[in-house]
Amino acid sequence: MKAVVTVLVVFLLGLPAQGREAGFSGTWCLDEAESDYRDLQQPEARRDTIVDHGDRITDVIVATARGRAQHVTLDLPTDGRVVRFPARTVLGTSTLRTVAARRDGAALVVTQEVRTGDTLRVAVMRWTLSADRARLVMTVASEDGRHVVGTLVFRRGVPSR
């Protein structure tokens, strides 16, 4: 009986590794039709390749904004420590200054300090996965979290373009 239970436990522990990637890991393509940009600048296209290591998350972003291709890699600890970026790190239409990520249950909360022109802003993004893990939703809120300023919806897979 013990042997059967041991085999069953080992099998069940191996299931997430077969066909399911850890946490937010995967290639995610922006679904423009499902996203609600509100006050955000809409990119023409965006693909995020995310590797979730548990204690860190790496997000390789390839986007097109205002006709220009952009490639930004965020390598963030998930314990809330602040990561500073070089002065010319552009994401979308803003210059990325600092980013901090922390886990909140199954969600990841990413706080970004960005400069757009002369205006310095803080945006809080809450990453959540759908129950079937096919959609990644990044809800963007104001610094105090009271006002949602946009929602980016991504689908797992490769871009159709």
Short mmCIF file of N, CA and C in Angstrom, two decimals:
data_model
loop_
_atom_site.label_atom_id
_atom_site.label_comp_id
_atom_site.label_asym_id
_atom_site.label_seq_id
_atom_site.Cartn_x
_atom_site.Cartn_y
_atom_site.Cartn_z
N MET A 1 0.83 -1.20 0.00
CA MET A 1 0.00 0.00 0.00
C MET A 1 0.87 1.26 0.00
N LYS A 2 1.93 1.26 0.83
CA LYS A 2 2.82 2.41 0.89
C LYS A 2 3.44 2.70 -0.47
N ALA A 3 3.81 1.64 -1.19
CA ALA A 3 4.44 1.79 -2.51
C ALA A 3 3.47 2.43 -3.49
N VAL A 4 2.19 2.05 -3.43
CA VAL A 4 1.18 2.62 -4.33
C VAL A 4 1.00 4.11 -4.03
N VAL A 5 0.92 4.46 -2.76
CA VAL A 5 0.77 5.86 -2.37
C VAL A 5 1.98 6.67 -2.81
N THR A 6 3.18 6.12 -2.62
CA THR A 6 4.41 6.82 -3.02
C THR A 6 4.42 7.06 -4.52
N VAL A 7 4.08 6.05 -5.31
CA VAL A 7 4.04 6.19 -6.77
C VAL A 7 3.00 7.23 -7.17
N LEU A 8 1.84 7.21 -6.53
CA LEU A 8 0.79 8.17 -6.84
C LEU A 8 1.23 9.60 -6.52
N VAL A 9 1.87 9.81 -5.38
CA VAL A 9 2.35 11.14 -5.00
C VAL A 9 3.39 11.63 -5.99
N VAL A 10 4.35 10.78 -6.36
CA VAL A 10 5.38 11.16 -7.32
C VAL A 10 4.74 11.51 -8.66
N PHE A 11 3.75 10.75 -9.09
CA PHE A 11 3.06 11.02 -10.35
C PHE A 11 2.35 12.38 -10.30
N LEU A 12 1.62 12.61 -9.22
CA LEU A 12 0.88 13.87 -9.09
C LEU A 12 1.81 15.07 -9.01
N LEU A 13 2.95 14.94 -8.34
CA LEU A 13 3.92 16.03 -8.28
C LEU A 13 4.50 16.33 -9.65
N GLY A 14 4.60 15.35 -10.50
CA GLY A 14 5.16 15.54 -11.84
C GLY A 14 4.18 16.15 -12.81
N LEU A 15 2.89 16.14 -12.52
CA LEU A 15 1.89 16.66 -13.45
C LEU A 15 2.09 18.12 -13.84
N PRO A 16 2.33 19.04 -12.90
CA PRO A 16 2.50 20.43 -13.30
C PRO A 16 3.67 20.63 -14.27
N ALA A 17 4.69 19.82 -14.17
CA ALA A 17 5.85 19.98 -15.05
C ALA A 17 5.57 19.47 -16.45
N GLN A 18 4.53 18.65 -16.61
CA GLN A 18 4.21 18.10 -17.92
C GLN A 18 3.08 18.90 -18.54
N GLY A 19 3.41 19.80 -19.47
CA GLY A 19 2.38 20.55 -20.18
C GLY A 19 1.96 21.84 -19.51
N ARG A 20 2.38 22.06 -18.30
CA ARG A 20 2.05 23.31 -17.60
C ARG A 20 3.33 23.98 -17.18
N GLU A 21 3.44 25.24 -17.51
CA GLU A 21 4.64 25.97 -17.11
C GLU A 21 4.40 26.61 -15.75
N ALA A 22 5.47 26.82 -15.02
CA ALA A 22 5.37 27.36 -13.67
C ALA A 22 4.87 28.79 -13.67
N GLY A 23 3.99 29.12 -12.73
CA GLY A 23 3.53 30.49 -12.55
C GLY A 23 3.11 31.17 -13.83
N PHE A 24 3.74 32.31 -14.10
CA PHE A 24 3.40 33.12 -15.27
C PHE A 24 4.21 32.76 -16.50
N SER A 25 5.05 31.74 -16.42
CA SER A 25 5.94 31.39 -17.53
C SER A 25 5.17 31.10 -18.81
N GLY A 26 5.74 31.55 -19.92
CA GLY A 26 5.16 31.28 -21.23
C GLY A 26 5.35 32.45 -22.16
N THR A 27 4.90 32.26 -23.38
CA THR A 27 4.90 33.34 -24.37
C THR A 27 3.48 33.89 -24.43
N TRP A 28 3.36 35.19 -24.25
CA TRP A 28 2.06 35.84 -24.16
C TRP A 28 1.95 36.92 -25.23
N CYS A 29 0.86 36.88 -26.01
CA CYS A 29 0.64 37.86 -27.08
C CYS A 29 -0.53 38.75 -26.71
N LEU A 30 -0.33 40.05 -26.86
CA LEU A 30 -1.37 41.02 -26.52
C LEU A 30 -2.60 40.80 -27.38
N ASP A 31 -3.76 40.73 -26.76
CA ASP A 31 -5.04 40.63 -27.45
C ASP A 31 -5.63 42.04 -27.46
N GLU A 32 -5.45 42.72 -28.59
CA GLU A 32 -5.88 44.12 -28.68
C GLU A 32 -7.39 44.27 -28.53
N ALA A 33 -8.15 43.31 -29.04
CA ALA A 33 -9.61 43.39 -28.97
C ALA A 33 -10.13 43.26 -27.54
N GLU A 34 -9.48 42.45 -26.72
CA GLU A 34 -9.92 42.23 -25.34
C GLU A 34 -9.38 43.28 -24.37
N SER A 35 -8.30 43.94 -24.74
CA SER A 35 -7.66 44.92 -23.85
C SER A 35 -8.46 46.21 -23.83
N ASP A 36 -8.42 46.90 -22.70
CA ASP A 36 -9.09 48.19 -22.54
C ASP A 36 -8.02 49.20 -22.14
N TYR A 37 -7.60 50.01 -23.10
CA TYR A 37 -6.45 50.89 -22.88
C TYR A 37 -6.77 52.15 -22.10
N ARG A 38 -8.01 52.61 -22.15
CA ARG A 38 -8.41 53.84 -21.47
C ARG A 38 -7.39 54.94 -21.69
N ASP A 39 -6.64 55.33 -20.64
CA ASP A 39 -5.67 56.42 -20.75
C ASP A 39 -4.29 55.96 -21.21
N LEU A 40 -4.10 54.67 -21.39
CA LEU A 40 -2.78 54.15 -21.77
C LEU A 40 -2.55 54.32 -23.27
N GLN A 41 -1.30 54.44 -23.66
CA GLN A 41 -0.95 54.47 -25.08
C GLN A 41 -0.99 53.04 -25.60
N GLN A 42 -1.72 52.83 -26.68
CA GLN A 42 -1.88 51.50 -27.24
C GLN A 42 -0.71 51.13 -28.14
N PRO A 43 -0.02 50.02 -27.85
CA PRO A 43 1.03 49.57 -28.76
C PRO A 43 0.39 48.93 -29.99
N GLU A 44 1.11 48.92 -31.10
CA GLU A 44 0.58 48.25 -32.28
C GLU A 44 0.64 46.73 -32.09
N ALA A 45 1.63 46.27 -31.37
CA ALA A 45 1.79 44.83 -31.09
C ALA A 45 2.68 44.68 -29.86
N ARG A 46 2.49 43.56 -29.15
CA ARG A 46 3.35 43.30 -27.99
C ARG A 46 3.36 41.80 -27.71
N ARG A 47 4.54 41.29 -27.43
CA ARG A 47 4.70 39.89 -27.05
C ARG A 47 5.62 39.85 -25.83
N ASP A 48 5.17 39.18 -24.79
CA ASP A 48 5.97 39.01 -23.58
C ASP A 48 6.37 37.54 -23.46
N THR A 49 7.65 37.30 -23.26
CA THR A 49 8.13 35.95 -22.96
C THR A 49 8.58 35.97 -21.51
N ILE A 50 7.83 35.26 -20.68
CA ILE A 50 8.02 35.33 -19.24
C ILE A 50 8.56 34.00 -18.71
N VAL A 51 9.56 34.10 -17.85
CA VAL A 51 10.06 32.93 -17.13
C VAL A 51 9.91 33.24 -15.64
N ASP A 52 9.09 32.44 -14.98
CA ASP A 52 8.82 32.62 -13.55
C ASP A 52 9.67 31.62 -12.78
N HIS A 53 10.69 32.13 -12.10
CA HIS A 53 11.61 31.29 -11.33
C HIS A 53 11.16 31.15 -9.87
N GLY A 54 10.03 31.76 -9.52
CA GLY A 54 9.59 31.74 -8.13
C GLY A 54 10.08 32.97 -7.40
N ASP A 55 11.38 33.03 -7.11
CA ASP A 55 11.93 34.17 -6.38
C ASP A 55 12.31 35.32 -7.31
N ARG A 56 12.26 35.12 -8.63
CA ARG A 56 12.50 36.18 -9.62
C ARG A 56 11.62 35.89 -10.83
N ILE A 57 11.39 36.93 -11.57
CA ILE A 57 10.63 36.79 -12.80
C ILE A 57 11.36 37.55 -13.90
N THR A 58 11.49 36.94 -15.06
CA THR A 58 12.12 37.58 -16.21
C THR A 58 11.05 37.77 -17.27
N ASP A 59 10.90 38.99 -17.75
CA ASP A 59 9.91 39.33 -18.77
C ASP A 59 10.64 39.99 -19.92
N VAL A 60 10.70 39.30 -21.05
CA VAL A 60 11.30 39.86 -22.26
C VAL A 60 10.15 40.40 -23.10
N ILE A 61 10.12 41.72 -23.25
CA ILE A 61 9.02 42.39 -23.95
C ILE A 61 9.50 42.83 -25.32
N VAL A 62 8.76 42.42 -26.35
CA VAL A 62 9.01 42.87 -27.71
C VAL A 62 7.73 43.56 -28.15
N ALA A 63 7.83 44.85 -28.45
CA ALA A 63 6.63 45.63 -28.77
C ALA A 63 6.91 46.57 -29.93
N THR A 64 5.84 47.03 -30.53
CA THR A 64 5.91 48.08 -31.53
C THR A 64 5.02 49.21 -31.03
N ALA A 65 5.60 50.38 -30.83
CA ALA A 65 4.85 51.55 -30.37
C ALA A 65 5.23 52.73 -31.25
N ARG A 66 4.22 53.39 -31.78
CA ARG A 66 4.44 54.53 -32.68
C ARG A 66 5.37 54.16 -33.83
N GLY A 67 5.21 52.95 -34.34
CA GLY A 67 5.99 52.50 -35.49
C GLY A 67 7.41 52.07 -35.18
N ARG A 68 7.81 52.13 -33.91
CA ARG A 68 9.18 51.75 -33.53
C ARG A 68 9.19 50.44 -32.77
N ALA A 69 10.09 49.56 -33.16
CA ALA A 69 10.25 48.29 -32.45
C ALA A 69 10.98 48.54 -31.14
N GLN A 70 10.54 47.86 -30.09
CA GLN A 70 11.16 47.99 -28.78
C GLN A 70 11.45 46.60 -28.22
N HIS A 71 12.54 46.50 -27.51
CA HIS A 71 12.93 45.25 -26.87
C HIS A 71 13.44 45.60 -25.47
N VAL A 72 12.71 45.17 -24.45
CA VAL A 72 13.08 45.47 -23.07
C VAL A 72 13.05 44.16 -22.27
N THR A 73 14.07 43.95 -21.46
CA THR A 73 14.09 42.78 -20.58
C THR A 73 14.02 43.26 -19.13
N LEU A 74 13.01 42.78 -18.42
CA LEU A 74 12.86 43.05 -17.00
C LEU A 74 13.26 41.79 -16.25
N ASP A 75 14.24 41.88 -15.38
CA ASP A 75 14.65 40.76 -14.54
C ASP A 75 14.46 41.22 -13.10
N LEU A 76 13.38 40.74 -12.48
CA LEU A 76 12.94 41.30 -11.21
C LEU A 76 12.88 40.27 -10.10
N PRO A 77 13.41 40.60 -8.92
CA PRO A 77 13.15 39.75 -7.76
C PRO A 77 11.67 39.92 -7.40
N THR A 78 11.05 38.90 -6.84
CA THR A 78 9.62 38.98 -6.52
C THR A 78 9.37 39.24 -5.04
N ASP A 79 10.35 39.84 -4.38
CA ASP A 79 10.21 40.15 -2.95
C ASP A 79 9.99 41.64 -2.69
N GLY A 80 9.73 42.41 -3.75
CA GLY A 80 9.45 43.83 -3.58
C GLY A 80 10.65 44.74 -3.71
N ARG A 81 11.86 44.17 -3.87
CA ARG A 81 13.04 45.03 -4.03
C ARG A 81 12.93 45.84 -5.31
N VAL A 82 13.41 47.07 -5.26
CA VAL A 82 13.33 48.00 -6.39
C VAL A 82 14.53 47.79 -7.31
N VAL A 83 14.24 47.71 -8.61
CA VAL A 83 15.28 47.60 -9.64
C VAL A 83 15.28 48.91 -10.42
N ARG A 84 16.45 49.52 -10.55
CA ARG A 84 16.60 50.77 -11.31
C ARG A 84 17.08 50.45 -12.72
N PHE A 85 16.59 51.22 -13.68
CA PHE A 85 16.94 51.00 -15.08
C PHE A 85 17.77 52.16 -15.62
N PRO A 86 18.57 51.90 -16.66
CA PRO A 86 19.35 52.98 -17.28
C PRO A 86 18.41 54.09 -17.77
N ALA A 87 18.94 55.29 -17.87
CA ALA A 87 18.14 56.49 -18.18
C ALA A 87 17.37 56.39 -19.49
N ARG A 88 17.82 55.64 -20.43
CA ARG A 88 17.16 55.59 -21.74
C ARG A 88 16.36 54.32 -21.98
N THR A 89 15.87 53.70 -20.93
CA THR A 89 15.05 52.48 -21.07
C THR A 89 13.62 52.90 -21.36
N VAL A 90 13.18 52.70 -22.61
CA VAL A 90 11.85 53.12 -23.04
C VAL A 90 10.94 51.91 -23.15
N LEU A 91 9.75 52.03 -22.59
CA LEU A 91 8.71 51.02 -22.69
C LEU A 91 7.44 51.73 -23.11
N GLY A 92 6.94 51.42 -24.30
CA GLY A 92 5.80 52.13 -24.85
C GLY A 92 6.22 53.54 -25.21
N THR A 93 5.56 54.52 -24.63
CA THR A 93 5.90 55.92 -24.89
C THR A 93 6.51 56.59 -23.68
N SER A 94 6.89 55.79 -22.68
CA SER A 94 7.45 56.33 -21.44
C SER A 94 8.84 55.78 -21.18
N THR A 95 9.59 56.51 -20.36
CA THR A 95 10.90 56.05 -19.92
C THR A 95 10.73 55.34 -18.59
N LEU A 96 11.18 54.09 -18.55
CA LEU A 96 11.07 53.28 -17.35
C LEU A 96 12.20 53.64 -16.39
N ARG A 97 11.85 54.01 -15.16
CA ARG A 97 12.86 54.41 -14.18
C ARG A 97 13.13 53.31 -13.17
N THR A 98 12.09 52.86 -12.48
CA THR A 98 12.24 51.79 -11.49
C THR A 98 11.07 50.81 -11.60
N VAL A 99 11.32 49.57 -11.17
CA VAL A 99 10.27 48.55 -11.13
C VAL A 99 10.49 47.71 -9.88
N ALA A 100 9.40 47.35 -9.23
CA ALA A 100 9.45 46.42 -8.10
C ALA A 100 8.31 45.42 -8.27
N ALA A 101 8.56 44.16 -7.97
CA ALA A 101 7.53 43.12 -8.09
C ALA A 101 7.43 42.36 -6.77
N ARG A 102 6.19 42.01 -6.43
CA ARG A 102 5.97 41.20 -5.22
C ARG A 102 4.76 40.31 -5.46
N ARG A 103 4.79 39.17 -4.84
CA ARG A 103 3.68 38.23 -4.97
C ARG A 103 2.58 38.60 -3.98
N ASP A 104 1.35 38.42 -4.43
CA ASP A 104 0.17 38.63 -3.58
C ASP A 104 -0.76 37.46 -3.85
N GLY A 105 -0.55 36.37 -3.13
CA GLY A 105 -1.28 35.13 -3.42
C GLY A 105 -0.86 34.62 -4.79
N ALA A 106 -1.85 34.35 -5.65
CA ALA A 106 -1.55 33.86 -7.00
C ALA A 106 -1.21 35.00 -7.96
N ALA A 107 -1.39 36.24 -7.53
CA ALA A 107 -1.13 37.40 -8.39
C ALA A 107 0.30 37.90 -8.20
N LEU A 108 0.75 38.67 -9.17
CA LEU A 108 2.03 39.37 -9.06
C LEU A 108 1.71 40.86 -9.17
N VAL A 109 2.20 41.65 -8.23
CA VAL A 109 1.97 43.10 -8.24
C VAL A 109 3.28 43.76 -8.66
N VAL A 110 3.23 44.49 -9.77
CA VAL A 110 4.41 45.13 -10.35
C VAL A 110 4.21 46.64 -10.29
N THR A 111 5.08 47.33 -9.56
CA THR A 111 5.00 48.78 -9.42
C THR A 111 6.09 49.40 -10.28
N GLN A 112 5.67 50.29 -11.20
CA GLN A 112 6.62 50.94 -12.12
C GLN A 112 6.60 52.44 -11.92
N GLU A 113 7.79 53.02 -11.89
CA GLU A 113 7.92 54.48 -11.91
C GLU A 113 8.36 54.84 -13.33
N VAL A 114 7.54 55.64 -14.02
CA VAL A 114 7.83 55.99 -15.41
C VAL A 114 7.78 57.50 -15.59
N ARG A 115 8.52 57.96 -16.58
CA ARG A 115 8.51 59.38 -16.93
C ARG A 115 7.97 59.50 -18.35
N THR A 116 6.96 60.35 -18.49
CA THR A 116 6.41 60.68 -19.80
C THR A 116 6.55 62.19 -19.95
N GLY A 117 7.46 62.60 -20.82
CA GLY A 117 7.75 64.03 -20.94
C GLY A 117 8.32 64.53 -19.62
N ASP A 118 7.67 65.54 -19.04
CA ASP A 118 8.11 66.09 -17.75
C ASP A 118 7.37 65.50 -16.56
N THR A 119 6.47 64.56 -16.83
CA THR A 119 5.63 64.01 -15.77
C THR A 119 6.17 62.67 -15.29
N LEU A 120 6.34 62.57 -13.97
CA LEU A 120 6.77 61.33 -13.35
C LEU A 120 5.54 60.68 -12.72
N ARG A 121 5.29 59.39 -13.07
CA ARG A 121 4.12 58.69 -12.56
C ARG A 121 4.51 57.35 -11.98
N VAL A 122 3.65 56.86 -11.11
CA VAL A 122 3.79 55.51 -10.58
C VAL A 122 2.54 54.75 -11.00
N ALA A 123 2.74 53.60 -11.62
CA ALA A 123 1.63 52.74 -12.02
C ALA A 123 1.79 51.40 -11.32
N VAL A 124 0.67 50.85 -10.90
CA VAL A 124 0.67 49.55 -10.23
C VAL A 124 -0.06 48.57 -11.13
N MET A 125 0.65 47.52 -11.54
CA MET A 125 0.07 46.50 -12.42
C MET A 125 -0.13 45.22 -11.62
N ARG A 126 -1.32 44.67 -11.73
CA ARG A 126 -1.64 43.41 -11.04
C ARG A 126 -1.78 42.33 -12.11
N TRP A 127 -0.87 41.37 -12.10
CA TRP A 127 -0.90 40.27 -13.06
C TRP A 127 -1.71 39.12 -12.48
N THR A 128 -2.67 38.61 -13.25
CA THR A 128 -3.44 37.44 -12.84
C THR A 128 -3.61 36.51 -14.03
N LEU A 129 -3.70 35.23 -13.75
CA LEU A 129 -3.94 34.22 -14.78
C LEU A 129 -5.39 33.76 -14.70
N SER A 130 -5.97 33.44 -15.86
CA SER A 130 -7.30 32.86 -15.87
C SER A 130 -7.22 31.44 -15.30
N ALA A 131 -8.36 30.88 -14.92
CA ALA A 131 -8.39 29.55 -14.31
C ALA A 131 -7.79 28.50 -15.24
N ASP A 132 -7.99 28.64 -16.55
CA ASP A 132 -7.43 27.65 -17.49
C ASP A 132 -6.00 28.00 -17.91
N ARG A 133 -5.45 29.08 -17.36
CA ARG A 133 -4.08 29.53 -17.61
C ARG A 133 -3.83 29.92 -19.07
N ALA A 134 -4.88 30.22 -19.80
CA ALA A 134 -4.75 30.60 -21.21
C ALA A 134 -4.67 32.11 -21.40
N ARG A 135 -5.07 32.87 -20.37
CA ARG A 135 -5.05 34.34 -20.44
C ARG A 135 -4.28 34.91 -19.28
N LEU A 136 -3.50 35.94 -19.59
CA LEU A 136 -2.80 36.73 -18.58
C LEU A 136 -3.39 38.13 -18.63
N VAL A 137 -3.88 38.61 -17.51
CA VAL A 137 -4.48 39.94 -17.45
C VAL A 137 -3.59 40.82 -16.58
N MET A 138 -3.18 41.97 -17.14
CA MET A 138 -2.40 42.96 -16.40
C MET A 138 -3.31 44.17 -16.20
N THR A 139 -3.81 44.33 -14.98
CA THR A 139 -4.67 45.46 -14.65
C THR A 139 -3.79 46.59 -14.14
N VAL A 140 -3.86 47.73 -14.82
CA VAL A 140 -3.00 48.87 -14.49
C VAL A 140 -3.82 49.87 -13.69
N ALA A 141 -3.31 50.22 -12.50
CA ALA A 141 -4.02 51.15 -11.62
C ALA A 141 -3.12 52.31 -11.25
N SER A 142 -3.74 53.36 -10.72
CA SER A 142 -2.99 54.50 -10.21
C SER A 142 -2.19 54.07 -8.99
N GLU A 143 -1.29 54.93 -8.55
CA GLU A 143 -0.40 54.60 -7.43
C GLU A 143 -1.16 54.16 -6.19
N ASP A 144 -2.27 54.81 -5.90
CA ASP A 144 -3.03 54.46 -4.70
C ASP A 144 -3.92 53.23 -4.92
N GLY A 145 -3.98 52.74 -6.15
CA GLY A 145 -4.76 51.55 -6.46
C GLY A 145 -6.25 51.78 -6.60
N ARG A 146 -6.68 53.01 -6.49
CA ARG A 146 -8.12 53.32 -6.51
C ARG A 146 -8.70 53.44 -7.91
N HIS A 147 -7.87 53.80 -8.88
CA HIS A 147 -8.38 54.04 -10.23
C HIS A 147 -7.69 53.13 -11.24
N VAL A 148 -8.48 52.28 -11.89
CA VAL A 148 -7.95 51.44 -12.96
C VAL A 148 -7.79 52.33 -14.19
N VAL A 149 -6.58 52.35 -14.75
CA VAL A 149 -6.32 53.20 -15.92
C VAL A 149 -6.20 52.39 -17.20
N GLY A 150 -6.28 51.07 -17.09
CA GLY A 150 -6.23 50.24 -18.28
C GLY A 150 -6.08 48.77 -17.92
N THR A 151 -6.44 47.93 -18.88
CA THR A 151 -6.31 46.49 -18.70
C THR A 151 -5.71 45.91 -19.97
N LEU A 152 -4.60 45.21 -19.82
CA LEU A 152 -3.96 44.54 -20.95
C LEU A 152 -4.26 43.05 -20.83
N VAL A 153 -4.80 42.47 -21.89
CA VAL A 153 -5.14 41.05 -21.89
C VAL A 153 -4.23 40.35 -22.89
N PHE A 154 -3.58 39.29 -22.44
CA PHE A 154 -2.67 38.52 -23.28
C PHE A 154 -3.20 37.10 -23.41
N ARG A 155 -2.96 36.50 -24.56
CA ARG A 155 -3.29 35.10 -24.81
C ARG A 155 -1.99 34.32 -24.94
N ARG A 156 -2.01 33.11 -24.46
CA ARG A 156 -0.84 32.24 -24.55
C ARG A 156 -0.64 31.85 -26.01
N GLY A 157 0.60 31.88 -26.47
CA GLY A 157 0.88 31.42 -27.83
C GLY A 157 1.77 32.36 -28.60
N VAL A 158 1.73 32.22 -29.90
CA VAL A 158 2.56 33.03 -30.78
C VAL A 158 1.69 34.03 -31.52
N PRO A 159 2.25 35.18 -31.90
CA PRO A 159 1.46 36.20 -32.57
C PRO A 159 0.96 35.72 -33.93
N SER A 160 -0.19 36.24 -34.34
CA SER A 160 -0.78 35.84 -35.62
C SER A 160 -0.26 36.66 -36.78
N ARG A 161 0.52 37.70 -36.49
CA ARG A 161 1.02 38.59 -37.55
C ARG A 161 2.21 38.01 -38.23
#
